Amino acid sequence: MTAAFELAGEQYAALGVDVEKALASLANVAVSLQCWQGDDVGGFENPGGALGGGLAVTGNYPGKARTPDELRQDVEQACRLIPGRHRLNLHAFYLETGGARVDRDAIEPAHFARWIDWAKSRQMGLDFNPTCFSHPKAADGFTLSHADEGIRQFWIDHCIASRRIGAHIGQALGWTCVTNIWIPDGYKDSPVDRRAPRERLRAALDAVLQEEIDPRWNRDAVEPKLFGIGSESFVVGSHEFYLAYAVSRKLMLCLDAGHFHPTETISDKISAVLGYLDEILLHVSRGVRWDSDHVVTLTDDLRAIAEEIVRGDYLGRVHLGLDYFDASINRVAAWVIGARNLLKALLIALLEPTAQLRDLERAGNLTARLALMEDARSLPFGAVWEECCRRAGVPVDGAWMGEVDTYERTVLAKRA
Ligand code: RNT
Ligand code: ZN
């Protein structure tokens, strides 16, 4: 324990904040790392295949993972630099078939056996996603809402298979898997018929979700989006569509921070939707202009998300995943920066003098509420974060990047 941490503890205690309680709460938070940051959303189904679905990864920083083993090795390195016990979020096209060609509608738990064994040995959790893009049957931008019945059925079968894999994962690991459905479906320009694709999507999702799966092992989420590259004018799975769908079917809604109007944030939505849904999934990301997937930094937006989760006592009902992909910087560092920032934002929120703020608000003293909120920004959370890293056995701020550099020199640079 450092002197700085002890002094910080006293300062927080004077405001009625228990730093040990905050650290204990943070230690229970599991963040789902997006496997796709490690290989630029490439997957292992079709090496060199083009990325589709309006997803764009820019940059060509050397050293991206080319095989599942390399990706696992990179995730392990990232995890050595992130305090806590976390999860990995897999997409279906990260399957391992031993070289056999297995189409998306035929994927099985066996194709993820190595991921599961690896996760088990590291006491990590796994989450899952059907991959409804980067495939010839998604080339025209439609999947579950496709007008062609055969193509639609193909994607329904893929999503059914994905839920079964999710259940298998959850049971094998003894830790619930969240299977999140995102589809790219939409039009670049204004359609004349918005109704039919939405009706097809609703029916397709109902078909996907028909099979009852033990919620101890798998829970389903649906992820809306305002627009994508190539679907600027119309997205079938819009916010209203999926919010209504999630409420009516008792699913999780996935709120991706990058999927709204550029000035719209998701922090305010958390308490609104949790009035009607048991749980939600967050894709913590950072939108910049047209891009929804920049590395998560410690912005006011991120802090507001963390504050809402903590103030609302929602930590047990909000599943946290990262969702961004940056190929212009070291990919291991990208994971570490985003994950540490999310945890740091949660710690700052856990250290907030919330009880005092609530008292002031209830008393109608809005001046003092604002004053305390602003003063709280300069409380010494850095010393508590350092202690968190130290207790978890990971490097403190300023010390982890050296390990990334070493890893780059000794491992990544050799992937020519
Ligand atoms: C796309 C969605 C989705 C993807 C991943 C790869 O806009 O955010 O979550 O990023 O499934
Ligand atoms: Zn997302």
mmCIF file with all atom_site columns, N, CA, C and O in Angstrom, residues 10 52 70 93 135 143 146 150 156 167 169 229 235 255 264 277 340 366 371 409:
data_model
loop_
_atom_site.group_PDB
_atom_site.id
_atom_site.type_symbol
_atom_site.label_atom_id
_atom_site.label_alt_id
_atom_site.label_comp_id
_atom_site.label_asym_id
_atom_site.label_entity_id
_atom_site.label_seq_id
_atom_site.pdbx_PDB_ins_code
_atom_site.Cartn_x
_atom_site.Cartn_y
_atom_site.Cartn_z
_atom_site.occupancy
_atom_site.B_iso_or_equiv
_atom_site.pdbx_formal_charge
_atom_site.auth_seq_id
_atom_site.auth_comp_id
_atom_site.auth_asym_id
_atom_site.auth_atom_id
_atom_site.pdbx_PDB_model_num
ATOM 1  N N  . GLU A 1 10  ? -8.230  8.463   2.966   1.00 0.00 ? 10  GLU A N  1
ATOM 2  C CA . GLU A 1 10  ? -8.717  9.403   3.992   1.00 0.00 ? 10  GLU A CA 1
ATOM 3  C C  . GLU A 1 10  ? -9.581  10.497  3.373   1.00 0.00 ? 10  GLU A C  1
ATOM 4  O O  . GLU A 1 10  ? -10.619 10.881  3.906   1.00 0.00 ? 10  GLU A O  1
ATOM 5  N N  . GLY A 1 52  ? -17.167 -7.232  -44.763 1.00 0.00 ? 52  GLY A N  1
ATOM 6  C CA . GLY A 1 52  ? -18.422 -6.721  -45.316 1.00 0.00 ? 52  GLY A CA 1
ATOM 7  C C  . GLY A 1 52  ? -19.288 -6.079  -44.247 1.00 0.00 ? 52  GLY A C  1
ATOM 8  O O  . GLY A 1 52  ? -18.818 -5.768  -43.159 1.00 0.00 ? 52  GLY A O  1
ATOM 9  N N  . GLU A 1 70  ? -2.366  -17.387 -32.586 1.00 0.00 ? 70  GLU A N  1
ATOM 10 C CA . GLU A 1 70  ? -1.789  -16.042 -32.440 1.00 0.00 ? 70  GLU A CA 1
ATOM 11 C C  . GLU A 1 70  ? -2.772  -15.101 -31.749 1.00 0.00 ? 70  GLU A C  1
ATOM 12 O O  . GLU A 1 70  ? -2.385  -14.289 -30.902 1.00 0.00 ? 70  GLU A O  1
ATOM 13 N N  . PHE A 1 93  ? -17.300 -16.462 -37.096 1.00 0.00 ? 93  PHE A N  1
ATOM 14 C CA . PHE A 1 93  ? -16.294 -16.785 -38.116 1.00 0.00 ? 93  PHE A CA 1
ATOM 15 C C  . PHE A 1 93  ? -14.867 -16.880 -37.557 1.00 0.00 ? 93  PHE A C  1
ATOM 16 O O  . PHE A 1 93  ? -13.900 -16.925 -38.317 1.00 0.00 ? 93  PHE A O  1
ATOM 17 N N  . HIS A 1 135 ? -19.689 -12.492 -46.176 1.00 0.00 ? 135 HIS A N  1
ATOM 18 C CA . HIS A 1 135 ? -20.128 -13.791 -46.710 1.00 0.00 ? 135 HIS A CA 1
ATOM 19 C C  . HIS A 1 135 ? -20.878 -13.528 -48.013 1.00 0.00 ? 135 HIS A C  1
ATOM 20 O O  . HIS A 1 135 ? -21.604 -12.526 -48.102 1.00 0.00 ? 135 HIS A O  1
ATOM 21 N N  . THR A 1 143 ? -29.582 -9.904  -44.726 1.00 0.00 ? 143 THR A N  1
ATOM 22 C CA . THR A 1 143 ? -29.404 -11.255 -44.169 1.00 0.00 ? 143 THR A CA 1
ATOM 23 C C  . THR A 1 143 ? -30.745 -11.759 -43.619 1.00 0.00 ? 143 THR A C  1
ATOM 24 O O  . THR A 1 143 ? -31.557 -12.274 -44.367 1.00 0.00 ? 143 THR A O  1
ATOM 25 N N  . HIS A 1 146 ? -33.690 -10.615 -45.578 1.00 0.00 ? 146 HIS A N  1
ATOM 26 C CA . HIS A 1 146 ? -33.574 -10.754 -47.035 1.00 0.00 ? 146 HIS A CA 1
ATOM 27 C C  . HIS A 1 146 ? -34.914 -11.139 -47.658 1.00 0.00 ? 146 HIS A C  1
ATOM 28 O O  . HIS A 1 146 ? -35.678 -11.915 -47.095 1.00 0.00 ? 146 HIS A O  1
ATOM 29 N N  . GLY A 1 150 ? -34.749 -18.419 -49.265 1.00 0.00 ? 150 GLY A N  1
ATOM 30 C CA . GLY A 1 150 ? -33.623 -19.343 -49.053 1.00 0.00 ? 150 GLY A CA 1
ATOM 31 C C  . GLY A 1 150 ? -32.480 -18.668 -48.317 1.00 0.00 ? 150 GLY A C  1
ATOM 32 O O  . GLY A 1 150 ? -31.889 -19.235 -47.386 1.00 0.00 ? 150 GLY A O  1
ATOM 33 N N  . ILE A 1 156 ? -31.142 -17.526 -40.699 1.00 0.00 ? 156 ILE A N  1
ATOM 34 C CA . ILE A 1 156 ? -31.886 -18.026 -39.525 1.00 0.00 ? 156 ILE A CA 1
ATOM 35 C C  . ILE A 1 156 ? -31.158 -19.247 -38.967 1.00 0.00 ? 156 ILE A C  1
ATOM 36 O O  . ILE A 1 156 ? -30.908 -19.356 -37.757 1.00 0.00 ? 156 ILE A O  1
ATOM 37 N N  . ALA A 1 167 ? -25.054 -21.624 -25.781 1.00 0.00 ? 167 ALA A N  1
ATOM 38 C CA . ALA A 1 167 ? -25.485 -22.443 -24.642 1.00 0.00 ? 167 ALA A CA 1
ATOM 39 C C  . ALA A 1 167 ? -24.406 -23.455 -24.268 1.00 0.00 ? 167 ALA A C  1
ATOM 40 O O  . ALA A 1 167 ? -24.126 -23.685 -23.086 1.00 0.00 ? 167 ALA A O  1
ATOM 41 N N  . ILE A 1 169 ? -21.212 -23.162 -24.761 1.00 0.00 ? 169 ILE A N  1
ATOM 42 C CA . ILE A 1 169 ? -20.115 -22.408 -24.131 1.00 0.00 ? 169 ILE A CA 1
ATOM 43 C C  . ILE A 1 169 ? -20.444 -22.111 -22.672 1.00 0.00 ? 169 ILE A C  1
ATOM 44 O O  . ILE A 1 169 ? -19.639 -22.354 -21.770 1.00 0.00 ? 169 ILE A O  1
ATOM 45 N N  . ILE A 1 229 ? -22.131 2.217   -43.040 1.00 0.00 ? 229 ILE A N  1
ATOM 46 C CA . ILE A 1 229 ? -21.575 2.560   -44.342 1.00 0.00 ? 229 ILE A CA 1
ATOM 47 C C  . ILE A 1 229 ? -22.306 1.693   -45.368 1.00 0.00 ? 229 ILE A C  1
ATOM 48 O O  . ILE A 1 229 ? -22.295 0.467   -45.274 1.00 0.00 ? 229 ILE A O  1
ATOM 49 N N  . VAL A 1 235 ? -31.906 1.444   -41.945 1.00 0.00 ? 235 VAL A N  1
ATOM 50 C CA . VAL A 1 235 ? -31.428 0.217   -41.295 1.00 0.00 ? 235 VAL A CA 1
ATOM 51 C C  . VAL A 1 235 ? -32.658 -0.531  -40.798 1.00 0.00 ? 235 VAL A C  1
ATOM 52 O O  . VAL A 1 235 ? -33.487 0.042   -40.083 1.00 0.00 ? 235 VAL A O  1
ATOM 53 N N  . LEU A 1 255 ? -26.866 -1.822  -26.386 1.00 0.00 ? 255 LEU A N  1
ATOM 54 C CA . LEU A 1 255 ? -26.650 -0.411  -26.723 1.00 0.00 ? 255 LEU A CA 1
ATOM 55 C C  . LEU A 1 255 ? -25.187 -0.225  -27.081 1.00 0.00 ? 255 LEU A C  1
ATOM 56 O O  . LEU A 1 255 ? -24.311 -0.384  -26.225 1.00 0.00 ? 255 LEU A O  1
ATOM 57 N N  . GLU A 1 264 ? -25.601 12.094  -29.657 1.00 0.00 ? 264 GLU A N  1
ATOM 58 C CA . GLU A 1 264 ? -26.476 11.343  -28.755 1.00 0.00 ? 264 GLU A CA 1
ATOM 59 C C  . GLU A 1 264 ? -25.638 10.347  -27.957 1.00 0.00 ? 264 GLU A C  1
ATOM 60 O O  . GLU A 1 264 ? -24.789 9.662   -28.519 1.00 0.00 ? 264 GLU A O  1
ATOM 61 N N  . LEU A 1 277 ? -36.520 -3.883  -19.096 1.00 0.00 ? 277 LEU A N  1
ATOM 62 C CA . LEU A 1 277 ? -35.733 -5.067  -19.445 1.00 0.00 ? 277 LEU A CA 1
ATOM 63 C C  . LEU A 1 277 ? -34.967 -5.527  -18.206 1.00 0.00 ? 277 LEU A C  1
ATOM 64 O O  . LEU A 1 277 ? -34.538 -4.694  -17.398 1.00 0.00 ? 277 LEU A O  1
ATOM 65 N N  . ARG A 1 340 ? -8.745  -0.807  -19.823 1.00 0.00 ? 340 ARG A N  1
ATOM 66 C CA . ARG A 1 340 ? -8.334  -0.078  -18.607 1.00 0.00 ? 340 ARG A CA 1
ATOM 67 C C  . ARG A 1 340 ? -9.179  1.177   -18.446 1.00 0.00 ? 340 ARG A C  1
ATOM 68 O O  . ARG A 1 340 ? -9.560  1.544   -17.320 1.00 0.00 ? 340 ARG A O  1
ATOM 69 N N  . LEU A 1 366 ? -29.513 22.485  -5.827  1.00 0.00 ? 366 LEU A N  1
ATOM 70 C CA . LEU A 1 366 ? -28.897 22.126  -7.099  1.00 0.00 ? 366 LEU A CA 1
ATOM 71 C C  . LEU A 1 366 ? -27.568 22.836  -7.318  1.00 0.00 ? 366 LEU A C  1
ATOM 72 O O  . LEU A 1 366 ? -26.725 22.373  -8.075  1.00 0.00 ? 366 LEU A O  1
ATOM 73 N N  . ALA A 1 371 ? -21.725 21.944  -7.633  1.00 0.00 ? 371 ALA A N  1
ATOM 74 C CA . ALA A 1 371 ? -20.406 22.257  -7.071  1.00 0.00 ? 371 ALA A CA 1
ATOM 75 C C  . ALA A 1 371 ? -19.682 20.984  -6.648  1.00 0.00 ? 371 ALA A C  1
ATOM 76 O O  . ALA A 1 371 ? -18.501 20.787  -6.953  1.00 0.00 ? 371 ALA A O  1
ATOM 77 N N  . ARG A 1 409 ? 8.285   -6.358  -30.065 1.00 0.00 ? 409 ARG A N  1
ATOM 78 C CA . ARG A 1 409 ? 9.616   -6.709  -30.582 1.00 0.00 ? 409 ARG A CA 1
ATOM 79 C C  . ARG A 1 409 ? 9.808   -8.217  -30.665 1.00 0.00 ? 409 ARG A C  1
ATOM 80 O O  . ARG A 1 409 ? 10.338  -8.734  -31.627 1.00 0.00 ? 409 ARG A O  1
#
